[in-house]
Amino acid sequence: MAWKHANEQDFRRAISGHNLALVAFVDVGTGTPISIQKTPIDSLGSENSHPRKTGSQALESEWMSIAGSHTSLISFDCSTGSAVCDEFGIISYPALRFFDGHGQMKSYRGPRRASAIASFLKRAVRPAITTLDEENSTNFQSVDETVLIAHINSRDEHVVTAFETVSSQFQDRASFGLIDTTGASTIACYNNRDEQKFTMSDLTAVDALTKLVESCIAPLIGEFTRANEMKYLQSGKSLVLFFATSSGEREAFADEMRQVAKMYKEYLSFVTVDANEYGDFAVPLGLTPGVFPALAVQNPMYGQVFPYTSRAKISPETVGAFVMDIVQKKVKPWDGQSRPEEVVQAHDEL
Ligand SMILES: *[C@@H]1O[C@H](CO)[C@@H](O)[C@H](O)[C@H]1NC(C)=O
């Protein structure tokens, strides 16, 4: 379904009064339209030489799949209404902003998936912290993709304050529940999508709670982008990068690989890469330009890369075996020259 943008008048009405609104400021005018063309290797890295899909285009299907059933979702086209977007300080697209009905505009930094946006809208109408007791806390655990449940002894005032701070800071990405306790204060965070639980009982460090929320929110298999590239490369772990052009393929990979990723999470970070936007990242990994889906393992510490060259379909079994082969040094790192299609051809000739 194609974007149905609000005009300026509808947009202003939607964010006025006490209305809650989540607005997607998009720019569908920029970026080269998607065109599939074979990229010559020597022109890689030049911005307009390969197929590109803008972030606004990527959001379109996710957004439109829920916009019909949520009147609080508004999209506005900055390519035709740039004065409005300037007024709201929008400098990159798409920008998602939440208008809270009390005159405040906040950034939505959660995933740009339909299900995450829908969860956010449900959360937005609840207070930042929900009061719970032992009985109803079990239901609350699964109310959202990410849920924090704190047992706090009211005598631990600094914990109360810290919990209030993180709840307002992360309200766009997680739900927070609070149970009064007479025992020791403890905080647990549930990442329901990845079925992971994070807990902490030592709440003395100032940023301990922020760190807990950040690790809990981070998807087990995240999306690799220019913005978080350094964080991944400096994490001390090797990366398993899966490139695909459609968000459906990337999500399917993340769902399928969850168990394998969990098994190796101390050493490996599994990530998905939008091949429309970052297709050129595949080239220094020894993958064939423009041929997706594709997978490679990168060890940033040793500067080694291992393109997945097998013809066997990318699956938890084949990827698990590939990783084991690398660990046991049965596959050599890429020599920096040959490309998978050449390797395969060379094999055929033998
Ligand atoms: C849970 O129970 C407490 C105490 O009985 C109540 O105040 C609170 O509103 C309940 N919360 C939910 C989400 O049902």
Coordinates of C-alpha atoms and ligand atoms in Angstrom, one line a residue:
M1 CA 0.0 0.0 0.0
A2 CA 1.3 3.4 -0.9
W3 CA 1.8 6.3 1.5
K4 CA -1.3 8.4 2.2
H5 CA 0.2 11.6 3.5
A6 CA -1.7 14.2 5.6
N7 CA -1.8 17.7 4.3
E8 CA -0.5 20.5 6.5
Q9 CA -4.0 21.3 7.9
D10 CA -4.7 17.7 8.8
F11 CA -1.3 17.3 10.3
R12 CA -1.7 20.4 12.5
R13 CA -5.1 19.3 13.6
A14 CA -3.8 15.8 14.5
I15 CA -1.1 17.2 16.8
S16 CA -3.3 19.9 18.4
G17 CA -5.4 19.7 21.5
H18 CA -4.9 16.6 23.7
N19 CA -4.4 14.3 20.8
L20 CA -1.7 11.7 20.8
A21 CA 0.0 11.3 17.5
L22 CA 2.9 9.4 16.0
V23 CA 4.1 11.3 13.0
A24 CA 6.4 9.9 10.3
F25 CA 8.1 12.8 8.5
V26 CA 9.2 11.2 5.3
D27 CA 10.9 12.4 2.2
V28 CA 10.0 10.2 -0.8
G29 CA 11.6 12.6 -3.2
T30 CA 15.2 11.9 -2.4
G31 CA 17.3 8.9 -3.2
T32 CA 17.6 7.1 -6.5
P33 CA 14.6 5.0 -7.3
I34 CA 15.1 1.3 -7.0
S35 CA 16.6 0.0 -10.2
I36 CA 18.3 -3.3 -10.4
Q37 CA 21.5 -3.0 -12.3
K38 CA 24.7 -4.9 -12.3
T39 CA 27.4 -2.9 -10.5
P40 CA 30.8 -2.8 -12.0
I41 CA 33.3 -3.5 -9.2
D42 CA 35.4 -0.5 -9.9
S43 CA 32.6 2.0 -9.3
L44 CA 31.6 0.6 -6.0
G45 CA 31.1 3.0 -3.2
S46 CA 29.9 5.7 -5.5
E47 CA 26.5 6.7 -4.2
N48 CA 24.4 6.4 -7.2
S49 CA 25.9 3.4 -9.0
H50 CA 23.9 0.7 -7.2
P51 CA 20.3 0.1 -6.3
R52 CA 19.2 2.1 -3.4
K53 CA 16.1 2.2 -1.4
T54 CA 15.6 5.1 1.0
G55 CA 14.6 4.8 4.6
S56 CA 11.3 6.4 3.8
Q57 CA 10.6 3.7 1.2
A58 CA 11.6 1.0 3.6
L59 CA 9.1 2.3 6.2
E60 CA 6.2 2.6 3.8
S61 CA 4.9 -1.0 3.9
E62 CA 5.4 -1.4 7.7
W63 CA 3.7 1.9 8.3
M64 CA 0.8 1.4 5.9
S65 CA 0.1 -2.1 7.3
I66 CA -1.1 -0.5 10.6
A67 CA -2.0 3.1 9.6
G68 CA -5.5 2.1 8.7
S69 CA -6.3 0.8 12.1
H70 CA -4.6 3.5 14.1
T71 CA -5.9 7.0 13.7
S72 CA -3.0 8.4 15.7
L73 CA -0.5 7.5 12.9
I74 CA 0.1 10.4 10.6
S75 CA 2.6 10.7 7.8
F76 CA 3.8 13.9 6.3
D77 CA 5.8 14.4 3.2
C78 CA 8.7 16.8 3.7
S79 CA 9.6 16.9 0.0
T80 CA 6.5 19.0 -0.6
G81 CA 6.1 20.5 2.8
S82 CA 9.6 21.4 3.8
A83 CA 8.6 24.6 5.7
V84 CA 6.6 22.5 8.2
C85 CA 9.5 20.0 8.6
D86 CA 12.0 22.8 9.2
E87 CA 9.6 24.2 11.8
F88 CA 9.7 20.9 13.7
G89 CA 13.5 20.6 13.3
I90 CA 13.4 17.5 11.1
I91 CA 16.8 17.1 9.5
S92 CA 16.9 13.4 8.4
Y93 CA 14.2 11.1 7.0
P94 CA 12.2 9.3 7.9
A95 CA 11.9 10.9 11.4
L96 CA 9.4 9.5 13.8
R97 CA 8.1 11.9 16.4
F98 CA 5.5 11.4 19.1
F99 CA 3.2 14.2 20.1
D100 CA 2.1 13.5 23.6
G101 CA -1.0 15.6 23.8
H102 CA 0.6 17.9 26.3
G103 CA 2.5 20.0 23.9
Q104 CA 5.6 17.8 23.9
M105 CA 7.3 16.2 20.9
K106 CA 9.6 13.3 21.5
S107 CA 11.6 11.1 19.2
Y108 CA 10.5 7.6 18.6
R109 CA 13.7 5.5 18.5
G110 CA 12.2 2.1 18.5
P111 CA 12.4 -0.4 15.7
R112 CA 10.6 0.7 12.5
R113 CA 8.6 -2.5 12.3
A114 CA 4.8 -2.5 12.3
S115 CA 4.6 -4.7 15.5
A116 CA 7.0 -2.5 17.4
I117 CA 5.2 0.7 16.3
A118 CA 1.8 -0.8 17.3
S119 CA 3.3 -1.8 20.7
F120 CA 4.5 1.7 21.2
L121 CA 1.0 3.1 20.6
K122 CA -0.5 0.9 23.2
R123 CA 2.2 1.9 25.6
A124 CA 1.8 5.6 24.9
V125 CA -1.6 5.7 26.5
R126 CA -0.4 4.1 29.7
P127 CA 1.6 5.9 32.4
A128 CA 5.4 5.5 32.1
I129 CA 5.3 3.2 35.1
T130 CA 2.5 0.8 35.8
T131 CA 1.8 -0.2 39.4
L132 CA 1.7 -3.9 39.9
D133 CA 1.4 -6.5 42.6
E134 CA 2.7 -10.1 42.7
E135 CA -0.5 -11.4 41.1
N136 CA -0.9 -9.2 38.1
S137 CA 2.9 -8.9 37.4
T138 CA 2.9 -12.2 35.5
N139 CA 0.5 -10.9 32.9
F140 CA 2.4 -7.7 32.6
Q141 CA 5.6 -9.6 31.8
S142 CA 4.3 -10.3 28.3
V143 CA 2.4 -7.0 27.7
D144 CA 5.2 -5.8 25.3
E145 CA 8.3 -6.8 23.4
T146 CA 10.5 -5.4 26.2
V147 CA 9.2 -5.3 29.8
L148 CA 11.0 -4.2 33.0
I149 CA 9.6 -5.3 36.3
A150 CA 11.1 -3.7 39.4
H151 CA 10.6 -4.8 43.0
I152 CA 11.6 -1.8 44.9
N153 CA 11.9 -1.2 48.6
S154 CA 10.7 2.4 49.0
R155 CA 13.6 3.0 51.4
D156 CA 15.9 2.7 48.4
E157 CA 15.2 6.2 47.2
H158 CA 18.0 6.3 44.7
V159 CA 16.6 3.2 43.0
V160 CA 13.1 4.8 42.8
T161 CA 14.7 7.8 41.2
A162 CA 16.8 5.8 38.8
F163 CA 13.8 3.7 37.7
E164 CA 11.7 6.8 37.1
T165 CA 14.6 8.3 35.0
V166 CA 15.0 5.2 32.8
S167 CA 11.3 4.8 32.4
S168 CA 10.9 8.2 30.9
Q169 CA 14.1 7.8 28.9
F170 CA 13.0 4.5 27.3
Q171 CA 9.3 4.8 27.3
D172 CA 9.4 4.7 23.5
R173 CA 10.9 1.2 23.6
A174 CA 9.9 -0.6 26.7
S175 CA 7.1 -1.0 29.3
F176 CA 7.8 -0.5 33.0
G177 CA 6.1 -2.1 36.0
L178 CA 6.7 -1.4 39.7
I179 CA 6.0 -3.7 42.7
D180 CA 6.5 -2.4 46.2
T181 CA 8.5 -4.8 48.3
T182 CA 9.7 -4.9 51.8
G183 CA 12.7 -7.1 50.8
A184 CA 15.7 -6.2 48.7
S185 CA 15.2 -4.2 45.5
T186 CA 15.7 -6.1 42.3
I187 CA 15.0 -5.3 38.7
A188 CA 14.4 -7.7 35.8
C189 CA 14.1 -7.0 32.2
Y190 CA 12.3 -9.4 29.7
N191 CA 13.1 -9.3 26.0
N192 CA 10.1 -11.3 24.9
R193 CA 11.0 -11.4 21.2
D194 CA 14.3 -13.1 21.9
E195 CA 13.1 -14.9 25.0
Q196 CA 15.9 -13.5 27.1
K197 CA 15.8 -12.3 30.7
F198 CA 18.2 -9.8 32.2
T199 CA 18.4 -9.2 35.9
M200 CA 20.3 -7.1 38.4
S201 CA 20.3 -6.8 42.1
D202 CA 23.4 -4.6 42.6
L203 CA 21.8 -1.2 41.8
T204 CA 24.5 1.0 43.3
A205 CA 26.3 2.0 40.1
V206 CA 24.8 5.2 38.7
D207 CA 24.4 3.9 35.1
A208 CA 23.8 0.3 36.0
L209 CA 20.1 0.5 35.2
T210 CA 20.6 2.3 31.9
K211 CA 23.1 -0.4 30.9
L212 CA 20.6 -3.1 31.9
V213 CA 17.8 -1.6 29.7
E214 CA 20.2 -1.0 26.8
S215 CA 21.3 -4.7 26.7
C216 CA 17.8 -5.9 27.2
I217 CA 16.4 -3.7 24.4
A218 CA 19.2 -4.6 21.9
P219 CA 17.8 -7.3 19.7
L220 CA 19.8 -10.5 19.7
I221 CA 20.1 -10.2 16.0
G222 CA 20.2 -6.5 15.3
E223 CA 20.3 -4.4 12.1
F224 CA 23.8 -3.3 11.1
T225 CA 23.8 0.3 9.9
R226 CA 26.3 3.1 9.4
A227 CA 25.2 4.5 12.8
N228 CA 26.1 1.4 14.9
E229 CA 28.9 0.0 12.7
M230 CA 31.7 1.2 15.1
K231 CA 29.9 -0.2 18.1
Y232 CA 29.8 -3.6 16.5
L233 CA 33.3 -3.5 15.1
Q234 CA 34.7 -2.5 18.5
S235 CA 32.7 -5.0 20.5
G236 CA 35.5 -7.5 20.6
K237 CA 33.2 -10.1 18.9
S238 CA 33.2 -11.5 15.4
L239 CA 30.3 -10.6 13.2
V240 CA 28.0 -12.8 11.2
L241 CA 26.5 -10.4 8.6
F242 CA 23.5 -11.4 6.6
F243 CA 22.7 -9.2 3.6
A244 CA 19.2 -9.1 2.0
T245 CA 17.2 -6.5 0.1
S246 CA 13.8 -7.1 1.7
S247 CA 13.0 -6.6 5.3
G248 CA 10.9 -9.8 5.2
E249 CA 14.0 -11.8 4.4
R250 CA 16.0 -10.1 7.1
E251 CA 13.3 -10.7 9.7
A252 CA 13.0 -14.4 8.6
F253 CA 16.7 -14.8 9.1
A254 CA 16.6 -13.2 12.5
D255 CA 13.7 -15.5 13.5
E256 CA 15.4 -18.6 12.2
M257 CA 18.9 -17.9 13.5
R258 CA 17.8 -16.9 17.1
Q259 CA 18.8 -20.2 18.7
V260 CA 22.2 -20.3 16.9
A261 CA 22.9 -16.7 17.7
K262 CA 22.0 -17.3 21.4
M263 CA 24.4 -20.3 21.5
Y264 CA 27.3 -18.2 20.2
K265 CA 26.4 -14.9 21.7
E266 CA 29.6 -14.6 23.8
Y267 CA 31.8 -14.7 20.7
L268 CA 29.6 -13.7 17.8
S269 CA 27.1 -11.0 17.0
F270 CA 24.6 -11.9 14.3
V271 CA 23.4 -8.9 12.3
T272 CA 21.2 -8.3 9.3
V273 CA 22.2 -5.7 6.7
D274 CA 19.8 -3.9 4.4
A275 CA 21.5 -4.6 1.1
N276 CA 19.6 -1.8 -0.7
E277 CA 21.2 0.8 1.6
Y278 CA 24.5 -0.9 2.5
G279 CA 25.1 -3.2 -0.4
D280 CA 28.6 -1.8 -0.8
F281 CA 29.5 -3.2 2.7
A282 CA 29.4 -6.7 1.1
V283 CA 32.3 -6.0 -1.2
P284 CA 35.2 -5.8 1.3
L285 CA 33.7 -9.0 2.8
G286 CA 34.5 -10.9 -0.4
L287 CA 30.9 -11.2 -1.5
T288 CA 29.8 -10.8 -5.1
P289 CA 28.5 -7.3 -5.6
G290 CA 24.8 -7.1 -6.0
V291 CA 24.1 -10.7 -5.3
F292 CA 21.8 -11.1 -2.3
P293 CA 20.9 -12.7 0.1
A294 CA 24.5 -13.3 1.1
L295 CA 26.4 -14.0 4.3
A296 CA 29.9 -13.4 5.6
V297 CA 31.7 -13.7 8.9
Q298 CA 34.1 -10.9 9.9
N299 CA 36.7 -10.9 12.6
P300 CA 37.6 -7.2 13.1
M301 CA 40.4 -8.0 15.5
Y302 CA 42.4 -10.1 13.0
G303 CA 41.1 -8.2 10.0
Q304 CA 39.8 -11.5 8.6
V305 CA 36.7 -12.0 6.5
F306 CA 35.0 -15.3 5.5
P307 CA 32.5 -15.0 2.7
Y308 CA 29.9 -17.8 2.7
T309 CA 30.5 -19.4 -0.7
S310 CA 28.6 -22.7 -0.4
R311 CA 25.7 -23.2 -2.7
A312 CA 23.8 -24.7 0.2
K313 CA 20.9 -22.5 1.4
I314 CA 21.6 -20.2 4.3
S315 CA 20.0 -22.0 7.3
P316 CA 20.7 -22.4 11.0
E317 CA 22.5 -25.8 10.2
T318 CA 24.6 -24.5 7.3
V319 CA 25.6 -21.3 9.2
G320 CA 26.3 -23.2 12.4
A321 CA 28.5 -25.6 10.4
F322 CA 30.2 -22.6 8.6
V323 CA 31.0 -21.0 11.9
M324 CA 32.5 -24.3 13.3
D325 CA 34.6 -24.7 10.1
I326 CA 36.0 -21.2 10.7
V327 CA 36.7 -21.9 14.4
Q328 CA 38.5 -25.1 13.4
K329 CA 40.4 -23.3 10.6
K330 CA 38.9 -25.5 7.9
V331 CA 38.0 -22.4 5.9
K332 CA 40.6 -19.9 5.1
P333 CA 40.0 -16.1 5.3
W334 CA 39.3 -14.4 2.1
D335 CA 42.4 -13.5 0.1
G336 CA 41.1 -10.1 -0.8
Q337 CA 40.7 -10.8 -4.5
S338 CA 38.6 -13.7 -5.7
R339 CA 34.8 -13.5 -5.5
P340 CA 32.5 -16.4 -4.5
E341 CA 31.2 -16.9 -8.1
E342 CA 34.8 -17.4 -9.2
V343 CA 35.5 -19.8 -6.4
V344 CA 32.5 -21.8 -7.3
Q345 CA 33.5 -21.9 -10.9
A346 CA 37.0 -22.9 -10.0
H347 CA 35.5 -25.8 -8.0
D348 CA 33.4 -26.9 -11.0
E349 CA 36.4 -27.1 -13.2
L350 CA 38.4 -29.3 -10.9
Ligands
LIG1 C1 -2.2 -4.7 39.9 O1 -2.6 -4.7 41.2 C2 -2.4 -3.5 42.0 C3 -2.7 -3.8 43.4 O2 -3.8 -4.6 43.6 C4 -3.3 -2.4 41.4 O3 -3.1 -1.2 42.0 C5 -2.9 -2.3 39.9 O4 -3.7 -1.3 39.3 C6 -2.9 -3.6 39.2 N1 -2.3 -3.4 37.9 C7 -2.7 -3.9 36.8 C8 -2.0 -3.6 35.5 O5 -3.7 -4.6 36.7

